[in-house]
mmCIF file of C-alpha atoms in Angstrom:
data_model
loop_
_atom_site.group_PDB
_atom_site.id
_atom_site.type_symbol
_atom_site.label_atom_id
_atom_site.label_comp_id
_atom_site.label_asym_id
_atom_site.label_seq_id
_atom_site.Cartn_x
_atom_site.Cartn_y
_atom_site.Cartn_z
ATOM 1 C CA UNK P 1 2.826 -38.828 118.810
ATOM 2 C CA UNK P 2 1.192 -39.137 122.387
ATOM 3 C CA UNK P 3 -1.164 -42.126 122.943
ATOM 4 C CA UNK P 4 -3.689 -42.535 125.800
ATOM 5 C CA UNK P 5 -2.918 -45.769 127.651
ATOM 6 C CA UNK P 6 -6.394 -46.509 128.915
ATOM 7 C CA UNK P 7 -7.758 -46.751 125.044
ATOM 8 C CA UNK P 8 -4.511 -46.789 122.715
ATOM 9 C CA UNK P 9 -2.010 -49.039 124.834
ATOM 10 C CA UNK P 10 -1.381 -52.078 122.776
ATOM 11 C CA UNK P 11 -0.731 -48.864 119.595
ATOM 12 C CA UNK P 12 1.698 -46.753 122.159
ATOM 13 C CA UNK P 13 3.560 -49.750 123.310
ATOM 14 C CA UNK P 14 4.191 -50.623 119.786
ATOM 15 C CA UNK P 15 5.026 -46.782 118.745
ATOM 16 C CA UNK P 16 7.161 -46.589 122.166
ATOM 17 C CA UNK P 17 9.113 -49.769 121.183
ATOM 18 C CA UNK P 18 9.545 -48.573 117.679
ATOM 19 C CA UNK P 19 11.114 -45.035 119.048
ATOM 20 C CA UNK P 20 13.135 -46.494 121.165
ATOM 21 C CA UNK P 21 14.674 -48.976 118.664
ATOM 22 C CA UNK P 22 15.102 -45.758 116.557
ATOM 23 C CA UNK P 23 16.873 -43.558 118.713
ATOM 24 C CA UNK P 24 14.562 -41.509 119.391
ATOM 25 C CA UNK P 25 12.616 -40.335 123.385
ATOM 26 C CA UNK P 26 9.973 -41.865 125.159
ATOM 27 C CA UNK P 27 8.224 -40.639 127.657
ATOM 28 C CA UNK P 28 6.475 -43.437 129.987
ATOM 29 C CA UNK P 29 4.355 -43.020 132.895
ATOM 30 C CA UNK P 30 5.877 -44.758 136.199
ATOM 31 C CA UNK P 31 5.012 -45.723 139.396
ATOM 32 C CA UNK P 32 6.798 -42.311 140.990
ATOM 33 C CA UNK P 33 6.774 -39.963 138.309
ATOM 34 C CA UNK P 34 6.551 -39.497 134.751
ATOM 35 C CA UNK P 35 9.805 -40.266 132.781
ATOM 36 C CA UNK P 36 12.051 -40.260 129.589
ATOM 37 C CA UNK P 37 13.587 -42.798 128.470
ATOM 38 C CA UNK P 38 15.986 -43.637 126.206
ATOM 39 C CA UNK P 39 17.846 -47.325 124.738
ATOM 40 C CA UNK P 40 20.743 -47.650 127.249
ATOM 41 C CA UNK P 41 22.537 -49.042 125.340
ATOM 42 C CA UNK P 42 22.554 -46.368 122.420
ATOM 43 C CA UNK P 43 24.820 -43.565 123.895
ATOM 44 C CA UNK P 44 23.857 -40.988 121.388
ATOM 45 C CA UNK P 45 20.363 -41.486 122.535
ATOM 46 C CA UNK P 46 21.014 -41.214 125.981
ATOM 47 C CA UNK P 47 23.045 -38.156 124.946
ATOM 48 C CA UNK P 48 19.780 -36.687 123.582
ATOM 49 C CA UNK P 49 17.492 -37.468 126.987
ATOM 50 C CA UNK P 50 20.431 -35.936 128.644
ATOM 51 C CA UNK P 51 20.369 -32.534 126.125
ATOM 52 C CA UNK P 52 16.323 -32.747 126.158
ATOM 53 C CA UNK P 53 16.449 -32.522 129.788
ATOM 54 C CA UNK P 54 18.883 -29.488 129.956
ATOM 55 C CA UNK P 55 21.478 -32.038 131.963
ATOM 56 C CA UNK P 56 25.467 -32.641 131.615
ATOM 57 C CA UNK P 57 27.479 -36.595 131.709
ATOM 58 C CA UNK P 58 28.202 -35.845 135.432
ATOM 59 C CA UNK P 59 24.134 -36.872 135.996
ATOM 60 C CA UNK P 60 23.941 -40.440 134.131
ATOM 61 C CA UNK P 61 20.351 -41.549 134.240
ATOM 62 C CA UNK P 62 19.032 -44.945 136.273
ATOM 63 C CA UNK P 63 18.152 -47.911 133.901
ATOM 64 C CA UNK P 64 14.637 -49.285 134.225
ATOM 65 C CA UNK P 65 14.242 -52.962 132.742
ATOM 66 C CA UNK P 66 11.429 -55.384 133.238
ATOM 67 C CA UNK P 67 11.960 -57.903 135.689
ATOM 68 C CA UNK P 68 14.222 -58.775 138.756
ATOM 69 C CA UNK P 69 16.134 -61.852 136.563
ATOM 70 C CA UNK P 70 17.636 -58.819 133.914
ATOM 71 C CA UNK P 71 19.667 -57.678 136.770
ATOM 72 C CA UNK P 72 22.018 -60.290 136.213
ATOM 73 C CA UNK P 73 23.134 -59.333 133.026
ATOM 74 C CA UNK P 74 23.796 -55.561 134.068
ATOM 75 C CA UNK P 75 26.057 -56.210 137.246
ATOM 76 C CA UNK P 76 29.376 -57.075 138.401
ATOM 77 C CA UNK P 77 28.282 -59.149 141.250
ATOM 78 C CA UNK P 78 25.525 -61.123 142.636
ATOM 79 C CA UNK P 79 23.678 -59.069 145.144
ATOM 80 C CA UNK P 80 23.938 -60.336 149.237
ATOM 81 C CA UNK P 81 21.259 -62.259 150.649
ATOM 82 C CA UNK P 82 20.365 -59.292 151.918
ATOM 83 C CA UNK P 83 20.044 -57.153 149.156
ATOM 84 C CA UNK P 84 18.476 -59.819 147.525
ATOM 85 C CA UNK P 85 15.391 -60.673 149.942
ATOM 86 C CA UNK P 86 15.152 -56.645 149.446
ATOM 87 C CA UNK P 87 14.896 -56.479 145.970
ATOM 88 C CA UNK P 88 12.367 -59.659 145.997
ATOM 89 C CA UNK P 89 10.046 -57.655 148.384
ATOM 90 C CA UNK P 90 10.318 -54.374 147.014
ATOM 91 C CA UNK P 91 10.682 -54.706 143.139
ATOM 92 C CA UNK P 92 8.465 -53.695 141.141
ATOM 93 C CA UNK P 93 8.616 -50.756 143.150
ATOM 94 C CA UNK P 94 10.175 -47.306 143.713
ATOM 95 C CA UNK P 95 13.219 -48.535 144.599
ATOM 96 C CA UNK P 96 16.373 -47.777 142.671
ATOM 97 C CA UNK P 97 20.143 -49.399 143.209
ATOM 98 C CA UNK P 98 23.206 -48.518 142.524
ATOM 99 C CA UNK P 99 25.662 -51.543 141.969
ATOM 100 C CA UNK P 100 28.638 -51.802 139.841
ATOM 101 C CA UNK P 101 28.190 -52.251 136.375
ATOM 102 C CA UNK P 102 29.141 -55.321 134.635
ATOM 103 C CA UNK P 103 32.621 -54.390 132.803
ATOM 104 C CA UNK P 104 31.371 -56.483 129.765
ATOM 105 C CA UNK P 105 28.549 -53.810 129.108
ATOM 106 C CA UNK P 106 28.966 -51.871 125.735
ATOM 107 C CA UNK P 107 26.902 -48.772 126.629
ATOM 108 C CA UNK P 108 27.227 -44.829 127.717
ATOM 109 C CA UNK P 109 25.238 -43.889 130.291
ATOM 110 C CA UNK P 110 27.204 -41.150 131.222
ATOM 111 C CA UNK P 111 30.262 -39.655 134.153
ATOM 112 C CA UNK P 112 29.358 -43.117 136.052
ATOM 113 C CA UNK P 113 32.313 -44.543 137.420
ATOM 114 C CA UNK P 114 31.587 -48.086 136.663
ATOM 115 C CA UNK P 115 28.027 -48.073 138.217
ATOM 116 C CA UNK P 116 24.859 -48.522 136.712
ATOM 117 C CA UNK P 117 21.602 -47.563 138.860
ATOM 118 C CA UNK P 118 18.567 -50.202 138.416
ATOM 119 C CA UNK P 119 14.888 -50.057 139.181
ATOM 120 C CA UNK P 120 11.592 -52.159 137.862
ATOM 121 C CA UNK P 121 8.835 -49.934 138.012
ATOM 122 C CA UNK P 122 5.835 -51.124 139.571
ATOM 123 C CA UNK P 123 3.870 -49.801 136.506
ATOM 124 C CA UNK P 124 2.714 -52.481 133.587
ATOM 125 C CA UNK P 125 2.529 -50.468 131.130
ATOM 126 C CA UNK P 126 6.043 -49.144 131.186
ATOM 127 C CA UNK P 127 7.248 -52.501 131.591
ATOM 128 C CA UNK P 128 5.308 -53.859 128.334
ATOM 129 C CA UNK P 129 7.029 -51.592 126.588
ATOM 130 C CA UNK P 130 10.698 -52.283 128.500
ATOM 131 C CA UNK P 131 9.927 -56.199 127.430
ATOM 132 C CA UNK P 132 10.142 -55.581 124.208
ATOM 133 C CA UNK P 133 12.606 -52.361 123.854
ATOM 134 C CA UNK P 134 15.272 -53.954 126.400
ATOM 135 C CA UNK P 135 16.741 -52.202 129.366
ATOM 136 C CA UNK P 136 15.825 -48.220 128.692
ATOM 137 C CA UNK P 137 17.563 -45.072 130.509
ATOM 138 C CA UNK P 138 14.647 -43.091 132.154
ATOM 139 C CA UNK P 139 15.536 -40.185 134.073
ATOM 140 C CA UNK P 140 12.333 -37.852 135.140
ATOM 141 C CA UNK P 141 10.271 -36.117 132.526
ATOM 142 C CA UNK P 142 11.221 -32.367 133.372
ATOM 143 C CA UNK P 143 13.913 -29.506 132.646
ATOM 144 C CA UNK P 144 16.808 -29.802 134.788
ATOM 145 C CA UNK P 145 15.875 -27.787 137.604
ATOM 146 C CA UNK P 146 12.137 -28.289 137.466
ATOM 147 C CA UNK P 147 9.715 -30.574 139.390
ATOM 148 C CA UNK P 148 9.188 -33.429 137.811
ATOM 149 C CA UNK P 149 6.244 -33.837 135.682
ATOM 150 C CA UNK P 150 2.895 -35.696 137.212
ATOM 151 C CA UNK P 151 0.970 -35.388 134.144
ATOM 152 C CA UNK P 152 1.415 -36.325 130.397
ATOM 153 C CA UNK P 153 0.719 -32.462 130.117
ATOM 154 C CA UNK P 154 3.190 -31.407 132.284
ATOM 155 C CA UNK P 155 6.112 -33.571 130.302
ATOM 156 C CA UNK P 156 5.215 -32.269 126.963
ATOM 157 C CA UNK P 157 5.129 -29.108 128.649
ATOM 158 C CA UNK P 158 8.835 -28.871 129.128
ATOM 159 C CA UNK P 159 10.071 -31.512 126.810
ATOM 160 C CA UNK P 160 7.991 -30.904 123.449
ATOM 161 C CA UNK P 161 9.636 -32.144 120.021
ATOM 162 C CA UNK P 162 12.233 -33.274 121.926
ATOM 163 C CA UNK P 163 10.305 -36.350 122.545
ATOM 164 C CA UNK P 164 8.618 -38.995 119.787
ATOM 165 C CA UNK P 165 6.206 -40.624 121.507
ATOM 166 C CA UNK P 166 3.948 -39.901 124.690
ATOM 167 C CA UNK P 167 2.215 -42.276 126.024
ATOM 168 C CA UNK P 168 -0.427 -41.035 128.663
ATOM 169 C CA UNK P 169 -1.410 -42.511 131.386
ATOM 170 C CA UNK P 170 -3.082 -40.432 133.432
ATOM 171 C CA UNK P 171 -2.098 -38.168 136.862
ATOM 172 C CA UNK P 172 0.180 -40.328 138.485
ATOM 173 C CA UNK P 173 -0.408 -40.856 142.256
ATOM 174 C CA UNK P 174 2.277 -38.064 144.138
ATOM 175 C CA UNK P 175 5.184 -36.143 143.059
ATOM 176 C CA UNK P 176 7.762 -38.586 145.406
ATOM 177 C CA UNK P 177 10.484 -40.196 142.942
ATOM 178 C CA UNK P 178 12.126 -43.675 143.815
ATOM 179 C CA UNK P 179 14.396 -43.646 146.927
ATOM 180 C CA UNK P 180 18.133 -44.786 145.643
ATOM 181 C CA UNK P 181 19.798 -46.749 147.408
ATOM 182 C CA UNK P 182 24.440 -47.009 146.587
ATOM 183 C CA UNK P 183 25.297 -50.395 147.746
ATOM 184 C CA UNK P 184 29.022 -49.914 145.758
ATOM 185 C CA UNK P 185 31.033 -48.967 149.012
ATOM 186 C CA UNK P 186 31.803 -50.754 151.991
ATOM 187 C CA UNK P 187 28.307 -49.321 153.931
ATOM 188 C CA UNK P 188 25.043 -48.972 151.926
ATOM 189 C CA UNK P 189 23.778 -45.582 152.015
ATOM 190 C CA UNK P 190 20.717 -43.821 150.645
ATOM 191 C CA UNK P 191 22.153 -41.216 147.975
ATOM 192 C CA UNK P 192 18.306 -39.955 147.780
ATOM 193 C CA UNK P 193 15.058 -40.139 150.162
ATOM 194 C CA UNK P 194 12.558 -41.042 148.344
ATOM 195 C CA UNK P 195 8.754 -43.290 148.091
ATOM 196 C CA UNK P 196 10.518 -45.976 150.411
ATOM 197 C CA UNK P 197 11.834 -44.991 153.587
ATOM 198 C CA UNK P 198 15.060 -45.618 155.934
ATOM 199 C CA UNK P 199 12.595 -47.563 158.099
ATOM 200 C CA UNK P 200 11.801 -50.111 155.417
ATOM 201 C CA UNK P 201 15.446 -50.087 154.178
ATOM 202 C CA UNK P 202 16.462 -50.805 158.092
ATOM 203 C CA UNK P 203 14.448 -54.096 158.095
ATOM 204 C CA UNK P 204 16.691 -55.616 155.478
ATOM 205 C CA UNK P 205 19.985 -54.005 156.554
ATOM 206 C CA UNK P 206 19.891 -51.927 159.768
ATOM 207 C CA UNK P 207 23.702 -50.333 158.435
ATOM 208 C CA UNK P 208 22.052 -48.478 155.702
ATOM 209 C CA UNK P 209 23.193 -44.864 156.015
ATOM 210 C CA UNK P 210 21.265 -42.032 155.611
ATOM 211 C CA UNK P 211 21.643 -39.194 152.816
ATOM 212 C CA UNK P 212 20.582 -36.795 150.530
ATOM 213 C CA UNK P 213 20.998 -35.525 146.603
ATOM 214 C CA UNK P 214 20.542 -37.937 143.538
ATOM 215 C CA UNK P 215 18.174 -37.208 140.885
ATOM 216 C CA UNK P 216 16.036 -39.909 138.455
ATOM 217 C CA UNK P 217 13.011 -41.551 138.321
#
């Protein structure tokens, strides 16, 4: 089923939540890229985003959720002051976190080592339908190995039947993903470069290390 969000939202969202309560993929357009997403906490549907998108346990997808106060459930720890005047500024936004997971959690996600990666996408039509379905695992909507899709097109493109419900929303604005950030060790460092840059990261916590590799969206 795809839906176009500027005439059919309030029918996709509903379709979307419905999927997702199911099982079943969604794909959603972001703030960065496209994405699919999955209930995080139903491991053999984040097993299927994982086999839709060509991709093995060792590459556990970020979790999107809603709002800034759901964090709270999903970590181990309070974030720093720092981290938190961060995460005020910049969420919603194309920022994504990696913290340790809270041990209580009763989910999959994948080879994680006790972490869970976190965004809020700056995008309100993803987040109506994260409101309703809970925190979701959204990785990008591509094949392993392929850009990641700008367009509705594009996702269906490479995903097809793999996927119950796409919900279009138009180009989205670039091809950058969300820069992730690993604040689990001793130093922060950026795992991947992405929409916000070291600069940025630098006025919160001038430590921050540089990096590269990562993958999500």
């Amino acid at each position: 089923m795809r839906f176009d969000c500027a005439t059919e939202l309030d029918a996709g969202v509903t379709a979307a939540v419905a999927a997702l309560r199911d099982g079943e993929l969604v794909v959603l357009p972001t703030d960065t890229v496209y994405g699919i997403a999955a209930d995080a906490f139903d491991a053999t549907a984040v097993a299927r985003l994982l086999r839709a998108k060509g991709r093995g346990r060792d590459m556990p997808p970020p979790v999107l959720i809603a709002e800034p106060a759901t964090l709270d459930a999903l970590v181990a720890e309070r974030p720093p002051v720092w981290l938190q005047t961060m995460l005020d500024d910049l969420w919603p936004g194309p920022l994504t976190v990696v913290f340790r997971a809270q041990p209580s959690l009763t989910w999959d996600l994948g080879e994680t080592h006790g972490t869970v990666a976190v965004r809020v996408p700056d995008d309100d039509r993803t987040r109506a339908v994260l409101r309703q379905a809970g925190p979701s695992a959204v990785s990008s909507a591509n094949l392993s190995g392929q850009p990641a899709a700008t367009s509705v097109d594009e996702a269906e493109a490479m995903l097809g039947e793999s996927v119950r419900v796409y919900l279009d929303g138009g180009p989205t604005a670039g091809a950058t993903p969300s820069t992730i950030l690993d604040v689990t060790g001793p130093v922060p460092r950026v795992l991947r470069q992405g929409a916000v840059d070291l600069a940025t990261l630098h006025t919160y916590n001038n430590t921050i290390e540089p990096a590269g590799g990562g993958a999500g969206a």
